[in-house]
Amino acid sequence: MPIAVTILGNSSAKPTATGHPSAQVVNINEQLFLVDAGEGVQRQMARCGISPLKLRAVFISHLHGDHMFGLFPLLSTLGLYGRRTPLKIYAPRPFGEALEGFLRIFESDLPYTPEWVEVDTTKHQIIFENDTTEVWSLPLRHRIPTAGYLFKQKQPALNVTKYAIERYGLDMHQIVAAKRGEDITLSSGEVIANDLLTYRPYPPMSYAYCSDTNYSARLAKMVEGVDMLYHEATYCAAERKTAKMRGHSTTADAAKVAQMAGAGRLLIGHFSSRYKELEPLLAECREIFPASDIARERETFVIEEKRIKK
Amino acid sequence: MPIAVTILGNSSAKPTATGHPSAQVVNINEQLFLVDAGEGVQRQMARCGISPLKLRAVFISHLHGDHMFGLFPLLSTLGLYGRRTPLKIYAPRPFGEALEGFLRIFESDLPYTPEWVEVDTTKHQIIFENDTTEVWSLPLRHRIPTAGYLFKQKQPALNVTKYAIERYGLDMHQIVAAKRGEDITLSSGEVIANDLLTYRPYPPMSYAYCSDTNYSARLAKMVEGVDMLYHEATYCAAERKTAKMRGHSTTADAAKVAQMAGAGRLLIGHFSSRYKELEPLLAECREIFPASDIARERETFVIEEKRIKK
């Protein structure tokens, strides 16, 4: 099952006539997660054909407006659409205070409950987990408490090889037992080790969202081996000082993190409104890390599974 | 000096891929006023080439999200752009509470002060006034306290006719006195009544914004003789019951108010997302009030002054 990331916005704080602030939808194991929610996020979802009712949870990196002013309008719309199931929103403090004020003043009778889950932006730890998926928090270095998010597929269930089924004439019970990881005793009494019978259909995949942040070698370590990395690149390489001062990264910073992490590919975004042309920014990244791309709005970037045939 | 109204959004609450929620910019006597501020208002202003820094004041009709979720992002952007002059925001209670929470959580150090002016939605009275302009509140009938706004030019200063200047050989002092409305005593001792010397260059013009509201005959009286009336028409004429129940108007309601008020022209907006085609709604209005138009997004509607030549 691939991981697909749809970019809803890639601009930084200053609004432009063409761009939208940070927001993306991560589809992992057929679950939709909204990551950041800049102004206009619900309209961008509509333009990308993504139903807001399908959202499983929301992850907010930090409480700057360009990463969340679109969230409250979206919560209202989910009410209009009659959502009933609670919606978990993972965000740093003091998000709860903002949510409480919004509900009290604007939406005192929503048909569902938005539930705040506090994210500790100082810890790299699992904050969401189910049978197929893990989400880890990533401490980032910005002007206010900020977390990135690492989405990881769990190990897929074992498959039994056709070869083994025929070779040993396995029956249903034996196949199910083998899928559970057990060795199999044949009627002859012969015991076949599980690893001779089974294989993992595909290696688990991962995606990391890192915005907003200064360059961080520690971050590179935390996302080591990630298949796709989104890393902000607000400024061009020459603007190192401005980036450092503003709690942001340059193209070179983003590319270095991707390189150190051994990422499969890099997406850059959160561009300053001063850049009318993005190609030069991309070129700077590719000098250091060739597998770089611009996280263009309304484009979907897919991590194809490396299926193992047996 | 004409009055120009630029429509930034004409949709009701449910967002669509194409439309924006209520917002418009009223240019009266070269002062820009923002009237309602649905999500995306600042991007729509950019697309219409209107600088947010030029805003003189903001008028919010009521505290439903589709009329104000774009305001706080706009206030943040004005900070980024370095606005220094305070910005008055006219809105009903409990806007102050929402503003206070926004400033505390998101913008503790804006370089300017957004100042809330409470609007009493039960009273029809002057809430803004300067040398050239008056703004009156209009009590509307919605589900929550809601005010419309009536923008009125004041009487322009008197002009002295060329004829009088030549006929009586008026000097500068006499012309200035005549402009003040005084009668003029000639050197011969003859007294010339002011109305033989002067005229008003143009009749003052007016614009009324009425959204959201049930049909109201009282409202029609309050906007009597208005040159241009914006009146919501969320539903088609057949949906009278739904409109009444939801605190909204039909096309027929809007047209009737325009007719009773003797308005110069009618603009309809705040359309329900169920209507993909707006022409049928317009046709319903024109049956009752021919001078009706759809308040199309990013169109500017101008009330041309009826200049009096002398």
Coordinates of C-alpha atoms in Angstrom, one line a residue:
Chain A
M1 CA 0.0 0.0 0.0
P2 CA 1.7 3.3 -1.0
I3 CA 1.9 6.5 1.0
A4 CA 0.5 9.5 -0.9
V5 CA 1.0 13.1 0.2
T6 CA -1.1 15.8 -1.4
I7 CA 0.2 19.4 -1.0
L8 CA -2.5 21.9 -0.3
G9 CA -0.2 24.9 0.4
N10 CA 3.5 25.6 0.2
S11 CA 3.8 29.3 1.0
S12 CA 5.1 30.9 4.2
A13 CA 3.2 33.6 6.2
K14 CA 2.8 36.5 3.7
P15 CA -0.2 35.6 1.5
T16 CA 0.1 35.8 -2.2
A17 CA -2.5 35.9 -5.0
T18 CA -1.5 32.4 -6.1
G19 CA -0.1 30.5 -3.1
H20 CA -1.6 29.0 0.0
P21 CA 0.0 28.6 3.4
S22 CA 1.2 25.3 4.8
A23 CA -1.2 22.3 4.7
Q24 CA -1.1 18.8 3.3
V25 CA -3.0 15.5 3.4
V26 CA -1.1 12.3 4.1
N27 CA -2.7 9.1 3.0
I28 CA -1.1 6.2 4.7
N29 CA -2.6 2.7 4.7
E30 CA -5.9 4.4 3.4
Q31 CA -6.1 6.7 6.4
L32 CA -6.2 10.4 5.7
F33 CA -4.3 12.7 8.0
L34 CA -4.3 16.5 7.7
V35 CA -0.9 18.0 8.5
D36 CA -1.1 21.7 9.3
A37 CA -4.1 23.8 8.2
G38 CA -3.2 27.2 6.8
E39 CA -6.0 29.5 5.7
G40 CA -8.1 28.1 2.8
V41 CA -7.3 24.5 3.5
Q42 CA -10.8 23.3 3.1
R43 CA -11.2 25.0 -0.3
Q44 CA -7.9 23.5 -1.4
M45 CA -9.2 20.0 -0.3
A46 CA -12.3 20.6 -2.4
R47 CA -10.1 21.5 -5.4
C48 CA -8.1 18.4 -4.9
G49 CA -11.2 16.2 -4.5
I50 CA -10.5 15.2 -0.9
S51 CA -13.5 15.0 1.3
P52 CA -13.0 16.6 4.7
L53 CA -15.3 14.0 6.2
K54 CA -12.7 11.3 5.5
L55 CA -10.1 12.9 7.8
R56 CA -8.9 10.5 10.5
A57 CA -7.0 13.0 12.6
V58 CA -5.2 16.4 12.3
F59 CA -1.6 17.2 13.2
I60 CA -0.6 20.9 13.8
S61 CA 3.1 21.7 13.9
H62 CA 2.9 25.0 15.8
L63 CA 0.6 27.9 16.6
H64 CA 1.6 30.3 13.9
G65 CA -1.4 31.5 11.8
D66 CA 0.0 30.4 8.5
H67 CA -0.1 26.8 9.8
M68 CA -3.5 26.8 11.4
F69 CA -5.9 29.6 10.5
G70 CA -7.7 27.3 8.1
L71 CA -8.5 24.7 10.9
F72 CA -11.4 26.4 12.7
P73 CA -13.3 27.1 9.4
L74 CA -12.8 23.4 8.6
L75 CA -14.1 22.3 12.0
S76 CA -17.2 24.4 11.4
T77 CA -17.7 22.9 8.0
L78 CA -17.4 19.3 9.4
G79 CA -20.3 20.3 11.7
L80 CA -22.4 21.5 8.7
Y81 CA -21.6 18.2 7.0
G82 CA -22.9 16.4 10.1
R83 CA -19.7 14.6 11.2
R84 CA -20.5 12.6 14.4
T85 CA -17.2 10.8 15.2
P86 CA -14.8 12.8 17.4
L87 CA -11.8 14.3 15.6
K88 CA -8.4 14.2 17.4
I89 CA -6.2 17.2 16.8
Y90 CA -2.6 16.8 17.8
A91 CA -1.0 20.1 18.5
P92 CA 1.3 21.9 21.0
R93 CA 0.1 24.1 23.9
P94 CA -1.8 26.4 24.1
F95 CA -3.9 25.0 21.3
G96 CA -6.5 23.8 23.8
E97 CA -7.1 27.4 24.8
A98 CA -7.7 28.5 21.2
L99 CA -10.0 25.5 20.6
E100 CA -12.0 26.2 23.7
G101 CA -12.5 29.9 22.7
F102 CA -13.5 28.9 19.2
L103 CA -16.1 26.4 20.4
R104 CA -17.5 28.7 23.0
I105 CA -17.9 31.8 20.7
F106 CA -18.6 30.2 17.3
E107 CA -19.6 26.6 17.6
S108 CA -21.4 25.9 20.9
D109 CA -23.3 23.0 19.3
L110 CA -21.1 21.1 16.9
P111 CA -22.5 17.5 16.3
Y112 CA -19.1 16.0 17.0
T113 CA -16.2 16.6 19.4
P114 CA -12.8 18.0 18.3
E115 CA -10.4 16.5 20.9
W116 CA -7.1 18.1 21.6
V117 CA -4.1 15.8 22.1
E118 CA -1.2 17.8 23.5
V119 CA 2.1 17.3 21.6
D120 CA 5.3 17.6 23.7
T121 CA 7.6 19.4 21.2
T122 CA 10.7 18.5 23.2
K123 CA 10.2 14.7 22.8
H124 CA 10.7 12.3 19.9
Q125 CA 8.1 9.7 20.7
I126 CA 5.1 7.8 19.4
I127 CA 1.9 10.0 19.7
F128 CA -0.4 7.9 17.4
E129 CA -0.6 4.2 16.9
N130 CA -2.9 1.6 15.4
D131 CA -2.5 -1.9 13.8
T132 CA -0.9 -0.5 10.6
T133 CA 0.5 2.9 11.4
E134 CA 2.7 4.9 13.8
V135 CA 3.1 8.7 14.1
W136 CA 6.1 10.1 15.9
S137 CA 6.7 13.6 17.0
L138 CA 9.9 15.4 15.8
P139 CA 11.2 18.2 18.0
L140 CA 12.0 21.2 15.6
R141 CA 13.9 24.4 16.2
H142 CA 11.6 27.3 15.5
R143 CA 10.7 30.6 17.3
I144 CA 7.9 28.9 19.3
P145 CA 7.4 25.3 20.4
T146 CA 7.1 23.3 17.1
A147 CA 6.9 19.6 16.2
G148 CA 7.4 17.8 12.9
Y149 CA 5.7 14.5 12.3
L150 CA 7.0 11.1 11.2
F151 CA 4.5 8.7 9.6
K152 CA 5.6 5.1 9.6
Q153 CA 3.9 2.0 8.3
K154 CA 4.3 -1.0 10.6
Q155 CA 5.7 -4.3 9.3
P156 CA 3.0 -5.9 7.0
A157 CA 1.7 -9.3 7.9
L158 CA 3.6 -12.4 6.7
N159 CA 2.6 -14.0 3.4
V160 CA 3.1 -17.7 2.7
T161 CA 4.9 -18.5 -0.6
K162 CA 3.0 -20.4 -3.3
Y163 CA 6.1 -22.6 -3.5
A164 CA 5.9 -23.7 0.1
I165 CA 2.1 -24.3 -0.1
E166 CA 2.6 -26.7 -3.1
R167 CA 5.9 -28.2 -1.9
Y168 CA 4.6 -29.1 1.5
G169 CA 0.9 -29.4 0.6
L170 CA -0.1 -27.0 3.4
D171 CA -3.8 -26.9 4.4
M172 CA -5.7 -23.8 5.6
H173 CA -4.8 -24.2 9.2
Q174 CA -1.2 -24.6 8.5
I175 CA -1.2 -21.6 6.2
V176 CA -2.9 -19.4 8.9
A177 CA -0.4 -20.7 11.5
A178 CA 2.5 -19.9 9.2
K179 CA 1.1 -16.4 8.6
R180 CA 1.2 -16.0 12.4
G181 CA 4.9 -16.8 12.3
E182 CA 4.8 -20.4 13.6
D183 CA 6.9 -23.3 12.3
I184 CA 4.8 -26.1 10.7
T185 CA 4.9 -29.8 11.6
L186 CA 3.9 -31.9 8.6
S187 CA 2.0 -35.1 8.8
S188 CA 5.3 -36.9 8.3
G189 CA 6.4 -35.3 11.5
E190 CA 8.9 -33.1 9.7
V191 CA 9.1 -29.5 11.1
I192 CA 9.5 -26.7 8.6
A193 CA 11.0 -23.4 10.0
N194 CA 8.7 -20.4 9.4
D195 CA 11.2 -18.5 7.4
L196 CA 11.2 -21.3 4.8
L197 CA 7.4 -20.7 4.3
T198 CA 6.8 -17.0 4.6
Y199 CA 8.0 -13.5 3.4
R200 CA 7.0 -9.9 4.1
P201 CA 5.0 -8.6 1.0
Y202 CA 6.7 -5.2 1.2
P203 CA 9.1 -3.3 3.4
P204 CA 7.3 -0.7 5.6
M205 CA 7.5 2.9 4.3
S206 CA 7.8 6.3 6.0
Y207 CA 7.2 10.0 5.5
A208 CA 8.4 12.9 7.6
Y209 CA 7.0 16.5 7.7
C210 CA 9.5 19.0 9.0
S211 CA 8.2 22.7 9.1
D212 CA 9.1 25.2 10.5
T213 CA 12.7 24.7 11.7
N214 CA 16.3 25.8 11.7
Y215 CA 18.8 23.3 10.4
S216 CA 19.1 20.4 12.8
A217 CA 21.6 17.5 12.6
R218 CA 19.6 15.9 15.4
L219 CA 16.5 16.0 13.2
A220 CA 18.4 14.2 10.4
K221 CA 19.2 11.4 12.9
M222 CA 15.6 11.1 13.9
V223 CA 14.4 10.7 10.3
E224 CA 17.2 8.4 9.3
G225 CA 16.2 6.2 6.3
V226 CA 12.9 7.9 5.7
D227 CA 11.5 7.2 2.3
M228 CA 10.2 10.8 1.7
L229 CA 11.1 13.9 3.6
Y230 CA 9.3 17.2 3.5
H231 CA 11.6 19.9 4.8
E232 CA 10.9 23.6 4.8
A233 CA 13.2 25.7 2.6
T234 CA 11.9 29.2 3.3
Y235 CA 15.1 30.9 1.9
C236 CA 17.8 30.5 -0.8
A237 CA 21.2 29.2 0.3
A238 CA 22.6 32.8 0.4
E239 CA 20.1 33.9 3.1
R240 CA 21.7 31.7 5.8
K241 CA 21.8 34.5 8.4
T242 CA 18.1 35.5 7.9
A243 CA 17.0 31.9 8.0
K244 CA 18.9 31.3 11.2
M245 CA 17.5 34.4 12.8
R246 CA 13.9 33.7 11.8
G247 CA 14.0 30.1 12.9
H248 CA 13.8 28.8 9.3
S249 CA 16.0 26.8 6.8
T250 CA 17.6 27.5 3.5
T251 CA 17.5 25.2 0.5
A252 CA 21.0 24.0 1.5
D253 CA 19.9 23.2 5.1
A254 CA 17.0 21.1 3.8
A255 CA 19.2 19.2 1.3
K256 CA 21.9 18.5 4.0
V257 CA 19.3 17.1 6.3
A258 CA 17.9 14.8 3.5
Q259 CA 21.5 13.7 2.7
M260 CA 22.5 13.0 6.3
A261 CA 19.2 11.1 6.9
G262 CA 19.8 9.0 3.7
A263 CA 16.2 10.0 2.7
G264 CA 14.7 8.4 -0.5
R265 CA 13.6 11.8 -1.7
L266 CA 13.2 15.4 -0.6
L267 CA 10.2 17.8 -1.0
I268 CA 10.8 21.4 -0.2
G269 CA 8.2 24.1 0.6
H270 CA 7.2 27.0 2.9
F271 CA 8.8 29.4 0.4
S272 CA 9.1 33.1 1.3
S273 CA 6.8 35.3 -0.8
R274 CA 10.0 37.1 -2.2
Y275 CA 10.6 34.1 -4.5
K276 CA 8.5 34.4 -7.7
E277 CA 10.5 31.6 -9.3
L278 CA 11.1 28.4 -7.4
E279 CA 13.3 26.5 -9.9
P280 CA 16.5 28.3 -8.6
L281 CA 15.7 27.1 -5.1
L282 CA 15.2 23.5 -6.4
A283 CA 18.5 23.7 -8.3
E284 CA 20.3 24.7 -5.0
C285 CA 18.9 21.6 -3.3
R286 CA 19.7 19.3 -6.2
E287 CA 23.4 20.3 -6.1
I288 CA 23.6 18.7 -2.6
F289 CA 20.7 16.2 -2.8
P290 CA 19.7 15.3 -6.4
A291 CA 16.4 13.5 -5.5
S292 CA 14.8 16.8 -4.6
D293 CA 11.5 18.3 -5.8
I294 CA 9.3 21.3 -5.2
A295 CA 6.2 20.5 -3.1
R296 CA 3.9 22.1 -5.7
E297 CA 0.4 22.9 -4.6
R298 CA -2.3 20.4 -5.6
E299 CA 0.3 17.9 -6.6
T300 CA 0.3 14.4 -5.0
F301 CA 3.6 12.7 -4.2
V302 CA 3.5 8.9 -3.9
I303 CA 6.0 6.6 -2.2
E304 CA 5.5 3.5 -4.3
E305 CA 5.8 0.3 -2.4
K306 CA 8.7 -1.9 -3.3
R307 CA 6.6 -5.1 -3.6
I308 CA 8.5 -8.3 -3.2
K309 CA 7.2 -11.1 -5.5
K310 CA 7.7 -14.7 -4.5
Chain B
M1 CA -17.1 61.0 -6.4
P2 CA -18.7 57.6 -7.1
I3 CA -19.2 54.7 -4.6
A4 CA -17.6 51.5 -5.7
V5 CA -18.3 48.0 -4.2
T6 CA -15.9 45.1 -4.9
I7 CA -17.3 41.7 -4.2
L8 CA -14.7 39.3 -2.7
G9 CA -17.2 36.5 -1.8
N10 CA -20.8 35.8 -2.4
S11 CA -21.3 32.2 -1.1
S12 CA -23.0 31.1 2.1
A13 CA -21.5 28.9 4.8
K14 CA -20.8 25.6 2.9
P15 CA -17.5 26.1 1.1
T16 CA -17.2 25.3 -2.6
A17 CA -14.2 24.8 -4.9
T18 CA -15.1 28.0 -6.8
G19 CA -16.8 30.4 -4.4
H20 CA -15.8 32.4 -1.3
P21 CA -17.8 33.3 1.8
S22 CA -19.2 36.8 2.4
A23 CA -16.8 39.8 2.1
Q24 CA -16.7 43.0 0.1
V25 CA -14.8 46.3 0.0
V26 CA -16.7 49.5 -0.2
N27 CA -14.9 52.5 -1.6
I28 CA -16.8 55.7 -0.6
N29 CA -15.2 59.1 -1.0
E30 CA -11.8 57.3 -1.5
Q31 CA -12.0 55.6 1.8
L32 CA -11.9 51.7 1.8
F33 CA -14.1 49.8 4.2
L34 CA -14.1 46.0 4.5
V35 CA -17.6 44.7 5.1
D36 CA -17.6 41.1 6.4
A37 CA -14.4 39.0 6.1
G38 CA -15.1 35.3 5.2
E39 CA -12.2 32.9 4.9
G40 CA -9.8 33.8 2.2
V41 CA -10.6 37.5 2.2
Q42 CA -7.0 38.7 2.1
R43 CA -6.2 36.4 -0.9
Q44 CA -9.3 37.7 -2.7
M45 CA -8.2 41.3 -2.0
A46 CA -4.8 40.5 -3.5
R47 CA -6.5 39.0 -6.6
C48 CA -8.6 42.2 -6.9
G49 CA -5.5 44.4 -6.5
I50 CA -6.8 46.0 -3.3
S51 CA -4.0 46.7 -0.7
P52 CA -5.1 45.6 2.8
L53 CA -2.9 48.4 4.1
K54 CA -5.4 50.9 2.6
L55 CA -8.3 49.7 4.8
R56 CA -9.8 52.5 6.8
A57 CA -12.1 50.3 9.0
V58 CA -13.8 46.9 9.1
F59 CA -17.6 46.2 9.6
I60 CA -18.6 42.7 10.6
S61 CA -22.3 41.9 10.3
H62 CA -22.4 39.0 12.8
L63 CA -20.3 36.2 14.4
H64 CA -20.9 33.4 12.0
G65 CA -17.7 31.9 10.6
D66 CA -18.6 32.5 7.0
H67 CA -18.6 36.2 7.7
M68 CA -15.4 36.5 9.7
F69 CA -13.0 33.6 9.7
G70 CA -10.8 35.6 7.2
L71 CA -10.5 38.5 9.5
F72 CA -7.9 37.2 12.0
P73 CA -5.5 36.1 9.2
L74 CA -5.9 39.5 7.7
L75 CA -5.1 41.2 11.0
S76 CA -1.9 39.1 11.2
T77 CA -0.9 40.0 7.7
L78 CA -1.3 43.7 8.4
G79 CA 1.2 43.2 11.2
L80 CA 3.6 41.5 8.8
Y81 CA 3.2 44.5 6.5
G82 CA 4.0 46.8 9.4
R83 CA 0.7 48.7 9.8
R84 CA 1.1 51.2 12.6
T85 CA -2.3 53.1 12.6
P86 CA -5.0 51.5 14.8
L87 CA -7.7 49.7 12.9
K88 CA -11.3 50.1 14.1
I89 CA -13.5 46.9 13.8
Y90 CA -17.2 47.5 14.1
A91 CA -18.9 44.2 15.2
P92 CA -21.6 42.9 17.5
R93 CA -20.8 41.2 20.9
P94 CA -19.0 39.0 21.7
F95 CA -16.5 40.0 19.1
G96 CA -14.2 41.6 21.7
E97 CA -13.8 38.3 23.4
A98 CA -12.7 36.6 20.2
L99 CA -10.3 39.4 19.3
E100 CA -8.8 39.3 22.8
G101 CA -8.2 35.5 22.5
F102 CA -6.7 35.9 19.1
L103 CA -4.3 38.6 20.2
R104 CA -3.3 36.7 23.3
I105 CA -2.6 33.4 21.6
F106 CA -1.5 34.3 18.1
E107 CA -0.4 38.0 18.0
S108 CA 0.9 39.3 21.3
D109 CA 3.0 41.9 19.6
L110 CA 1.2 43.3 16.6
P111 CA 2.7 46.7 15.6
Y112 CA -0.8 48.3 15.5
T113 CA -3.9 48.0 17.6
P114 CA -7.2 46.5 16.3
E115 CA -9.9 48.4 18.2
W116 CA -13.3 46.8 18.7
V117 CA -16.3 49.1 18.4
E118 CA -19.4 47.3 19.6
V119 CA -22.4 47.5 17.3
D120 CA -25.9 47.5 18.9
T121 CA -27.8 45.2 16.5
T122 CA -31.1 46.4 17.9
K123 CA -30.6 50.1 16.9
H124 CA -30.7 52.0 13.5
Q125 CA -28.1 54.7 14.3
I126 CA -25.0 56.5 13.1
I127 CA -21.9 54.4 14.2
F128 CA -19.2 56.1 12.0
E129 CA -19.0 59.7 10.8
N130 CA -16.5 62.1 9.3
D131 CA -16.6 65.2 7.1
T132 CA -17.8 63.3 4.0
T133 CA -19.3 60.0 5.2
E134 CA -21.8 58.4 7.5
V135 CA -22.3 54.7 8.3
W136 CA -25.5 53.6 9.9
S137 CA -26.3 50.3 11.6
L138 CA -29.3 48.3 10.2
P139 CA -30.9 45.8 12.6
L140 CA -31.3 42.5 10.7
R141 CA -33.4 39.4 11.6
H142 CA -31.0 36.5 11.7
R143 CA -30.4 33.5 14.1
I144 CA -27.9 35.5 16.1
P145 CA -27.5 39.3 16.7
T146 CA -26.8 40.7 13.2
A147 CA -26.4 44.2 11.7
G148 CA -26.4 45.5 8.2
Y149 CA -24.6 48.7 7.3
L150 CA -25.8 51.8 5.4
F151 CA -23.0 53.9 3.8
K152 CA -24.1 57.5 3.1
Q153 CA -22.2 60.4 1.5
K154 CA -22.9 63.7 3.2
Q155 CA -24.1 66.7 1.3
P156 CA -21.2 67.9 -0.8
A157 CA -20.0 71.5 -0.3
L158 CA -21.7 74.3 -2.3
N159 CA -20.2 75.4 -5.6
V160 CA -20.6 78.9 -6.9
T161 CA -21.9 79.1 -10.5
K162 CA -19.7 80.6 -13.2
Y163 CA -22.7 82.7 -14.2
A164 CA -23.0 84.3 -10.7
I165 CA -19.3 85.1 -10.5
E166 CA -19.3 86.9 -13.9
R167 CA -22.8 88.5 -13.5
Y168 CA -22.0 90.0 -10.0
G169 CA -18.2 90.3 -10.4
L170 CA -17.6 88.3 -7.2
D171 CA -14.2 88.4 -5.6
M172 CA -12.4 85.6 -3.7
H173 CA -13.8 86.6 -0.3
Q174 CA -17.4 86.8 -1.7
I175 CA -16.9 83.4 -3.4
V176 CA -15.7 81.7 -0.2
A177 CA -18.5 83.3 1.8
A178 CA -21.0 82.1 -0.8
K179 CA -19.6 78.6 -0.6
R180 CA -20.2 78.8 3.2
G181 CA -23.9 79.4 2.3
E182 CA -24.0 83.2 3.0
D183 CA -25.9 85.8 1.1
I184 CA -23.6 88.3 -0.6
T185 CA -23.8 92.1 -0.4
L186 CA -22.4 93.8 -3.5
S187 CA -20.5 97.1 -3.4
S188 CA -23.7 98.7 -4.7
G189 CA -25.3 97.6 -1.5
E190 CA -27.5 95.1 -3.3
V191 CA -27.9 91.7 -1.4
I192 CA -27.9 88.5 -3.5
A193 CA -29.6 85.5 -1.9
N194 CA -27.2 82.5 -1.6
D195 CA -29.4 80.2 -3.7
L196 CA -29.0 82.5 -6.7
L197 CA -25.2 82.0 -6.4
T198 CA -24.6 78.4 -5.5
Y199 CA -25.6 74.8 -6.2
R200 CA -24.7 71.3 -4.9
P201 CA -22.3 69.7 -7.4
Y202 CA -24.0 66.3 -7.0
P203 CA -26.6 64.6 -4.8
P204 CA -25.1 62.4 -2.0
M205 CA -25.2 58.7 -2.7
S206 CA -25.7 55.7 -0.5
Y207 CA -25.1 51.9 -0.4
A208 CA -26.7 49.4 2.0
Y209 CA -25.3 45.9 2.9
C210 CA -27.9 43.5 4.3
S211 CA -26.8 40.0 5.1
D212 CA -27.8 37.7 6.8
T213 CA -31.6 38.4 7.3
N214 CA -35.1 37.3 7.1
Y215 CA -37.4 39.4 5.0
S216 CA -38.1 42.7 6.8
A217 CA -40.4 45.5 5.8
R218 CA -38.8 47.6 8.5
L219 CA -35.5 47.2 6.8
A220 CA -36.9 48.4 3.5
K221 CA -38.0 51.6 5.4
M222 CA -34.6 52.1 6.9
V223 CA -32.9 52.0 3.5
E224 CA -35.5 54.0 1.7
G225 CA -34.1 55.7 -1.5
V226 CA -30.8 53.9 -1.3
D227 CA -28.9 54.1 -4.6
M228 CA -27.6 50.5 -4.4
L229 CA -28.8 47.7 -2.1
Y230 CA -26.9 44.5 -1.4
H231 CA -29.5 42.0 0.0
E232 CA -28.8 38.4 0.6
A233 CA -30.8 35.8 -1.4
T234 CA -29.6 32.5 0.0
Y235 CA -32.6 30.6 -1.5
C236 CA -34.8 30.6 -4.5
A237 CA -38.4 31.9 -4.2
A238 CA -39.9 28.4 -3.7
E239 CA -37.7 27.8 -0.5
R240 CA -39.7 30.4 1.5
K241 CA -40.1 28.1 4.5
T242 CA -36.5 27.0 4.7
A243 CA -35.4 30.6 4.4
K244 CA -37.7 31.8 7.1
M245 CA -36.6 28.9 9.4
R246 CA -32.9 29.5 8.8
G247 CA -33.0 33.3 9.2
H248 CA -32.4 33.9 5.5
S249 CA -34.1 35.4 2.5
T250 CA -35.3 34.2 -0.9
T251 CA -34.8 36.0 -4.2
A252 CA -38.4 37.3 -3.9
D253 CA -37.7 38.6 -0.4
A254 CA -34.7 40.6 -1.6
A255 CA -36.5 42.0 -4.6
K256 CA -39.5 43.0 -2.5
V257 CA -37.2 44.9 -0.1
A258 CA -35.5 46.7 -3.0
Q259 CA -38.9 47.5 -4.5
M260 CA -40.4 48.8 -1.3
A261 CA -37.3 50.9 -0.5
G262 CA -37.3 52.4 -4.0
A263 CA -33.7 51.4 -4.4
G264 CA -31.7 52.4 -7.5
R265 CA -30.5 48.9 -8.0
L266 CA -30.2 45.5 -6.2
L267 CA -27.3 43.1 -5.8
I268 CA -28.0 39.6 -4.6
G269 CA -25.5 37.2 -2.9
H270 CA -24.9 34.7 -0.1
F271 CA -26.1 31.9 -2.3
S272 CA -26.6 28.4 -0.9
S273 CA -24.1 25.9 -2.3
R274 CA -27.0 23.9 -3.7
Y275 CA -27.3 26.4 -6.6
K276 CA -24.8 25.6 -9.3
E277 CA -26.5 28.1 -11.7
L278 CA -27.3 31.6 -10.5
E279 CA -29.1 33.0 -13.5
P280 CA -32.5 31.4 -12.4
L281 CA -32.1 33.2 -9.1
L282 CA -31.5 36.5 -10.8
A283 CA -34.5 35.9 -13.1
E284 CA -36.7 35.5 -10.1
C285 CA -35.5 38.8 -8.7
R286 CA -36.0 40.7 -12.0
E287 CA -39.6 39.6 -12.2
I288 CA -40.2 41.7 -9.2
F289 CA -37.4 44.3 -9.4
P290 CA -35.8 44.6 -12.9
A291 CA -32.7 46.5 -11.8
S292 CA -31.3 43.4 -10.1
D293 CA -27.8 41.8 -10.6
I294 CA -25.8 39.0 -9.2
A295 CA -23.0 40.2 -6.9
R296 CA -20.3 38.2 -8.8
E297 CA -17.0 37.6 -7.1
R298 CA -14.2 39.9 -8.1
E299 CA -16.6 42.3 -9.9
T300 CA -16.8 45.9 -8.9
F301 CA -20.2 47.7 -8.9
V302 CA -20.1 51.5 -9.2
I303 CA -22.8 54.0 -8.3
E304 CA -22.0 56.7 -10.8
E305 CA -22.6 60.2 -9.4
K306 CA -25.3 62.2 -11.1
R307 CA -23.2 65.3 -11.6
I308 CA -25.1 68.6 -11.9
K309 CA -23.5 70.9 -14.5
K310 CA -24.1 74.7 -14.2

